[in-house]
GROMACS .gro file of N, CA, C and O in nm:
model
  316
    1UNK      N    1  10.948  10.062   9.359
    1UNK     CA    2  10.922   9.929   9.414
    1UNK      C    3  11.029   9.893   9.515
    1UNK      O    4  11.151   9.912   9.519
    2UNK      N    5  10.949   9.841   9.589
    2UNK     CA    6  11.097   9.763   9.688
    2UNK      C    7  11.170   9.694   9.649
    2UNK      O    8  11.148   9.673   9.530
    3UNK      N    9  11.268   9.633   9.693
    3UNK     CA   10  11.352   9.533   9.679
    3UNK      C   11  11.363   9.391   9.726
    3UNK      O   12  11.400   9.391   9.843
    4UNK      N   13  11.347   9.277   9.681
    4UNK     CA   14  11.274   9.201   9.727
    4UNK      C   15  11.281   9.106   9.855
    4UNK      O   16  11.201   9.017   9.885
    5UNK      N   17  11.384   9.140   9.915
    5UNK     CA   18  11.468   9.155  10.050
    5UNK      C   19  11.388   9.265  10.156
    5UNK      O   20  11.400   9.229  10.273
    6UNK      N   21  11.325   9.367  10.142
    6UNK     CA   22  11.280   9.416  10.176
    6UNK      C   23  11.094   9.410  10.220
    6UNK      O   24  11.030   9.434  10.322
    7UNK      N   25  11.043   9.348  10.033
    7UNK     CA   26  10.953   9.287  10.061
    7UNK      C   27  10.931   9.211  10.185
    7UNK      O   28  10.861   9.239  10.283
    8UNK      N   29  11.013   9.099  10.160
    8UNK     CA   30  11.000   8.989  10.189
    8UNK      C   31  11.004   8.977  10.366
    8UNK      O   32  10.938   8.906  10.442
    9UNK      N   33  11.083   9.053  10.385
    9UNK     CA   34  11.135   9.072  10.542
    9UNK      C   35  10.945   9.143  10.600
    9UNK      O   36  10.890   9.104  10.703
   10UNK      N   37  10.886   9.244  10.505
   10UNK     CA   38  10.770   9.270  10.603
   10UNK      C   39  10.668   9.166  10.560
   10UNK      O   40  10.572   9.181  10.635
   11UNK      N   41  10.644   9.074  10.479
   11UNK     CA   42  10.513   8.986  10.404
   11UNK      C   43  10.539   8.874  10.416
   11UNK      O   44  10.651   8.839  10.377
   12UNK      N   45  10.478   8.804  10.456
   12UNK     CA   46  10.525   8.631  10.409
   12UNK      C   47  10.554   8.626  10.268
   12UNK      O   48  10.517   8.721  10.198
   13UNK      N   49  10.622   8.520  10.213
   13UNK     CA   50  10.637   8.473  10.097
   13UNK      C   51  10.575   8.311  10.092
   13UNK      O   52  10.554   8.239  10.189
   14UNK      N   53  10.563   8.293  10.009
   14UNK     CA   54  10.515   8.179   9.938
   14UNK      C   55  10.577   8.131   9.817
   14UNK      O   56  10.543   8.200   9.721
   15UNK      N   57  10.643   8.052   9.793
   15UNK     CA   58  10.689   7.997   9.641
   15UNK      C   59  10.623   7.839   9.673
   15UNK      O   60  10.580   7.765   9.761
   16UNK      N   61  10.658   7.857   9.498
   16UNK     CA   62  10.577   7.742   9.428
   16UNK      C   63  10.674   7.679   9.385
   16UNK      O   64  10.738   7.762   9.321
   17UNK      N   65  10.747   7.543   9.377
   17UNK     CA   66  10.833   7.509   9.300
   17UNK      C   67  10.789   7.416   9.207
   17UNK      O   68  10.739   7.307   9.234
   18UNK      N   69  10.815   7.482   9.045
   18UNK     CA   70  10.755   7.378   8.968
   18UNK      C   71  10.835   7.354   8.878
   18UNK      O   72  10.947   7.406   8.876
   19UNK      N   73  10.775   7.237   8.747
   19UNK     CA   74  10.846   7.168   8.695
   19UNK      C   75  10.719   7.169   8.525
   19UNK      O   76  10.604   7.126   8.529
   20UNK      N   77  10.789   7.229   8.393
   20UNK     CA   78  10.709   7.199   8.300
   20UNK      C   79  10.655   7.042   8.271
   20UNK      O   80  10.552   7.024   8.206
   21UNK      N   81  10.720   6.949   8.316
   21UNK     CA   82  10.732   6.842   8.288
   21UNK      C   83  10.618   6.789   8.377
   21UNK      O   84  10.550   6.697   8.331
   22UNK      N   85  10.588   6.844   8.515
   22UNK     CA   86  10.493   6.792   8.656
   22UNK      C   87  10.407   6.840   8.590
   22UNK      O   88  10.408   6.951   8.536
   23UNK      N   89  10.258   6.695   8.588
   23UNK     CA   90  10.142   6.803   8.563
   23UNK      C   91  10.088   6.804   8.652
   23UNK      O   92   9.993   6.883   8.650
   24UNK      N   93  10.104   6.741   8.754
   24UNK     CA   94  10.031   6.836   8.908
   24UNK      C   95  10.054   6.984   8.909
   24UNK      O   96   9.972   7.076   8.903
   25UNK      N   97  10.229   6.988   8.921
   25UNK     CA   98  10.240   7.124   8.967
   25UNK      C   99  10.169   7.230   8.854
   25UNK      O  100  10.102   7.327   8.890
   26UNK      N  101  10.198   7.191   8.696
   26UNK     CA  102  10.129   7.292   8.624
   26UNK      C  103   9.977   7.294   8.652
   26UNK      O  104   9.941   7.401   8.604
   27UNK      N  105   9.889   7.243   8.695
   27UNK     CA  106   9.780   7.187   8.757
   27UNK      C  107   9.752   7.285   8.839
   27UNK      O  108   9.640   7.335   8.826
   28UNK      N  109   9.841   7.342   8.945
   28UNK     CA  110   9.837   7.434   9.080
   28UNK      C  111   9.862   7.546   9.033
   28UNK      O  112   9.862   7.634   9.120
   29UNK      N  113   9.891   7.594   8.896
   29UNK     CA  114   9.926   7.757   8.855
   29UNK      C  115   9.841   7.815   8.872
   29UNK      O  116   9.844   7.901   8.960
   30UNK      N  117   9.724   7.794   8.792
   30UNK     CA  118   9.606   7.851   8.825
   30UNK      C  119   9.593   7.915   9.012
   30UNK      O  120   9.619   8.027   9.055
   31UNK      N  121   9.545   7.796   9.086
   31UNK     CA  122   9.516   7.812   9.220
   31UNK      C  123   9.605   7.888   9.250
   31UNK      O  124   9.574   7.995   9.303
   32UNK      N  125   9.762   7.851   9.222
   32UNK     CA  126   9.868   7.947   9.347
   32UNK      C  127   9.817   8.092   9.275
   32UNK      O  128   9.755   8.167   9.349
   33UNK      N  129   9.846   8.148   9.098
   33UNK     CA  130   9.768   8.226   9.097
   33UNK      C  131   9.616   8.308   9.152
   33UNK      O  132   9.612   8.428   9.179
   34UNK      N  133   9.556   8.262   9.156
   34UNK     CA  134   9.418   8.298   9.259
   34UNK      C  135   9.441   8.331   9.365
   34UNK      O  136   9.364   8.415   9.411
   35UNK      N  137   9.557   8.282   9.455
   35UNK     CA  138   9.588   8.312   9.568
   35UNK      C  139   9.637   8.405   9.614
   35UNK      O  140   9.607   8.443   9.727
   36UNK      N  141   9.753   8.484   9.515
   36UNK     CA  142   9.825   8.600   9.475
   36UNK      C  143   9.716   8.728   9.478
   36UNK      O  144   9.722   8.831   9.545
   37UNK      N  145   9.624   8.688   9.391
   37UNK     CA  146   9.504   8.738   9.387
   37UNK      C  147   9.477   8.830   9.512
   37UNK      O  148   9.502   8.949   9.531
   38UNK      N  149   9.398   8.704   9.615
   38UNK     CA  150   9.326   8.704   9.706
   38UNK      C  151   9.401   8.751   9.813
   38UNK      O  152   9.357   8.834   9.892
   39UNK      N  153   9.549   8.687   9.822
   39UNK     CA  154   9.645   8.778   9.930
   39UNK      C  155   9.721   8.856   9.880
   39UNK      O  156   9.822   8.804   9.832
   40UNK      N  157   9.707   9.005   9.868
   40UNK     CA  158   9.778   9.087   9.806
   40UNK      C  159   9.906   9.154   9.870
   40UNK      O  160   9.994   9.225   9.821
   41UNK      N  161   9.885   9.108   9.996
   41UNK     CA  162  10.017   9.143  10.123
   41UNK      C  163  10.113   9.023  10.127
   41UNK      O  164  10.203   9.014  10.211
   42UNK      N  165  10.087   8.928  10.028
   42UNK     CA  166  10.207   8.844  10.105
   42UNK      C  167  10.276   8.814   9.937
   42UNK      O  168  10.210   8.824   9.833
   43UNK      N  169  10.348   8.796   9.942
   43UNK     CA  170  10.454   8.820   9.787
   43UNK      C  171  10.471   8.639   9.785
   43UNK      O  172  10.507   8.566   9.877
   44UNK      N  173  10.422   8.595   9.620
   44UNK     CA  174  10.399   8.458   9.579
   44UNK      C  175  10.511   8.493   9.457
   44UNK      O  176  10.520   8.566   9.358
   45UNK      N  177  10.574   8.411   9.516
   45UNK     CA  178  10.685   8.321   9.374
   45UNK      C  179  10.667   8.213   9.292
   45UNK      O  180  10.590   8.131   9.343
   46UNK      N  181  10.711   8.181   9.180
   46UNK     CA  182  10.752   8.080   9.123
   46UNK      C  183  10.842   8.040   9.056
   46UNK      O  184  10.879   8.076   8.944
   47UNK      N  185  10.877   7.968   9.118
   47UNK     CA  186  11.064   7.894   9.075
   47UNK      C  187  11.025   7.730   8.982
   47UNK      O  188  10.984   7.614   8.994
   48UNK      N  189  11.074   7.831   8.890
   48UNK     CA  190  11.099   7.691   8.765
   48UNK      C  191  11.185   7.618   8.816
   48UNK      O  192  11.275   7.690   8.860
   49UNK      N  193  11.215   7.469   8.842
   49UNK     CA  194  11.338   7.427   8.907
   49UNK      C  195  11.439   7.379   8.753
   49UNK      O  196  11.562   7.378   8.756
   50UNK      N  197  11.368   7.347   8.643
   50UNK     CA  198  11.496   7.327   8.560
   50UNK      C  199  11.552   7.458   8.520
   50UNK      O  200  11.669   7.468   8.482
   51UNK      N  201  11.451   7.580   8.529
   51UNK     CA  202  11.586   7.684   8.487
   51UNK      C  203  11.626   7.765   8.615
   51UNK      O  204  11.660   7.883   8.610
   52UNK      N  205  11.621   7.702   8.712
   52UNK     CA  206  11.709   7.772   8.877
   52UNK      C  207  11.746   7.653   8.916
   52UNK      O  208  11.736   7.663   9.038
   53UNK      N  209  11.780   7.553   8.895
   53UNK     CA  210  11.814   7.436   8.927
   53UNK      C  211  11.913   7.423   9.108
   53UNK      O  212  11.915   7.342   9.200
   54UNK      N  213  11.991   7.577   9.070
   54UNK     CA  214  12.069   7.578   9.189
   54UNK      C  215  11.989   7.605   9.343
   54UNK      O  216  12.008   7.556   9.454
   55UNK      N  217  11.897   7.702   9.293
   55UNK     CA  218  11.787   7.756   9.368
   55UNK      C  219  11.715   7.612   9.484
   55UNK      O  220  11.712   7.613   9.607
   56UNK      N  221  11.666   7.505   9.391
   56UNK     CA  222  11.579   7.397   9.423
   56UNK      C  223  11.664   7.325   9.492
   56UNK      O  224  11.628   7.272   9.597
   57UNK      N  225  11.800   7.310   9.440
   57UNK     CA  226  11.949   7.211   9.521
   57UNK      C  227  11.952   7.276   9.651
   57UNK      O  228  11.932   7.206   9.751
   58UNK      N  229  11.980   7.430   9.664
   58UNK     CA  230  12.018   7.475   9.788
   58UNK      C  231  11.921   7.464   9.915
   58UNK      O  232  11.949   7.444  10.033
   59UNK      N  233  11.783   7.488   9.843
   59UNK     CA  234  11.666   7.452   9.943
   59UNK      C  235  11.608   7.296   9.974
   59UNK      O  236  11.498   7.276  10.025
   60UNK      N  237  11.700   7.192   9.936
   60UNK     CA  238  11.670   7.075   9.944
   60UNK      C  239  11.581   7.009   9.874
   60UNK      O  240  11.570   6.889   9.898
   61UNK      N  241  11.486   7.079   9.760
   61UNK     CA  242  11.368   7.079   9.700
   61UNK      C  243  11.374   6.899   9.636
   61UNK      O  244  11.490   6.871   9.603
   62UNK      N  245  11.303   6.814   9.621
   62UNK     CA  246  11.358   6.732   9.577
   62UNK      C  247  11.247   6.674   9.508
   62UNK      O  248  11.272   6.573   9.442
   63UNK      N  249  11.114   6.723   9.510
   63UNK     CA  250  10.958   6.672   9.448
   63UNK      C  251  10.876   6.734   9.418
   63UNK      O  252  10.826   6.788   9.517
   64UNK      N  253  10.814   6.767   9.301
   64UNK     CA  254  10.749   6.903   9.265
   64UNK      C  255  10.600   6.819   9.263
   64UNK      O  256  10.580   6.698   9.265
   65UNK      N  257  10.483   6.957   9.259
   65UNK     CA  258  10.523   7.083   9.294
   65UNK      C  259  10.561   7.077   9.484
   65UNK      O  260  10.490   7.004   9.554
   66UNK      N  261  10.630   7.127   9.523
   66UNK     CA  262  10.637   7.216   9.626
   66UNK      C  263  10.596   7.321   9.650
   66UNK      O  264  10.590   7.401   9.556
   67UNK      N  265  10.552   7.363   9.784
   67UNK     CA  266  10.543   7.495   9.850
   67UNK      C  267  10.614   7.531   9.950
   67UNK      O  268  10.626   7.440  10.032
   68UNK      N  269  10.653   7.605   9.970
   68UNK     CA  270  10.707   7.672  10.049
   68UNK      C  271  10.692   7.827  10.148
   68UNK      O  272  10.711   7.937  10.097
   69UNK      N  273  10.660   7.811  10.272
   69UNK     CA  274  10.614   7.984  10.310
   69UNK      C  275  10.724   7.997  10.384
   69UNK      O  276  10.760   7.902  10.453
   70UNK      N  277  10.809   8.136  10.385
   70UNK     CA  278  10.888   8.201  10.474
   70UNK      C  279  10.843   8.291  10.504
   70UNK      O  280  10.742   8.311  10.436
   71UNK      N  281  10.876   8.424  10.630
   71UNK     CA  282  10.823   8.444  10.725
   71UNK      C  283  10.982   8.551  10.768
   71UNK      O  284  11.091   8.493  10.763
   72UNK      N  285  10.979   8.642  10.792
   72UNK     CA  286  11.113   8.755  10.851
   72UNK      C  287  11.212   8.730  10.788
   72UNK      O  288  11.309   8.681  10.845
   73UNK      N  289  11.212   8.764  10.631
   73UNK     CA  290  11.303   8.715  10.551
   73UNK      C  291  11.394   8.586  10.495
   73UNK      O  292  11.480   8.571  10.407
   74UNK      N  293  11.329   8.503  10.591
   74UNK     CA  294  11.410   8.388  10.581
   74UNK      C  295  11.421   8.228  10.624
   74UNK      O  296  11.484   8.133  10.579
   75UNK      N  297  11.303   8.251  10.762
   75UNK     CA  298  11.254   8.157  10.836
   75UNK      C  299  11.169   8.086  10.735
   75UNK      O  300  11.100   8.146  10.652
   76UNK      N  301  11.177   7.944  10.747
   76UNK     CA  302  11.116   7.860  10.700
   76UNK      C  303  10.937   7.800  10.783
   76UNK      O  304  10.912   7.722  10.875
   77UNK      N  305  10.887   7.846  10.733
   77UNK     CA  306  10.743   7.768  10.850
   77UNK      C  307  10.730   7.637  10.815
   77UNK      O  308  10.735   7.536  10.886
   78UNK      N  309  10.705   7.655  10.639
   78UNK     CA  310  10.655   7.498  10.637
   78UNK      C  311  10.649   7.499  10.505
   78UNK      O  312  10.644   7.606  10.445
   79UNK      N  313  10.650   7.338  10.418
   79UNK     CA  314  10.684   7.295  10.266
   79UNK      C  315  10.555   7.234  10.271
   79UNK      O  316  10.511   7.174  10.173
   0.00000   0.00000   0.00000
């Protein structure tokens, strides 16, 4: 398997930022799942924000759920 730095640099990514507590975001597991599915080239995350807490701080995350797509390892397109 690659490394996910490597992934990531050729596929878009997508994360999900969620929250057990949000029931929207648990609401969207399903769908962002399905999506994973359906795009098998682009690598889908999901970031618990209470157990990466630092993760959600560093990216400004501040309202779940969030999305997020990056793009050449690192570029931000859009939340």
């Amino acid at each position: 398997a690659l490394p996910i730095s490597k992934l990531s640099q050729a596929s878009p990514v997508i994360v999900h930022f969620t929250a057990s507590w949000c029931m929207p975001s648990v609401a969207m597991n399903f769908f962002f799942e399905e999506l994973a599915f359906t795009y098998p080239d682009a690598v889908f995350l999901v970031v618990h924000v209470d157990e990466l807490k630092v993760v959600a701080d560093k990216l400004e995350v501040k309202a779940m759920p969030t999305f997020m797509l990056i793009k050449d390892g690192n570029q931000e397109i859009g939340r």
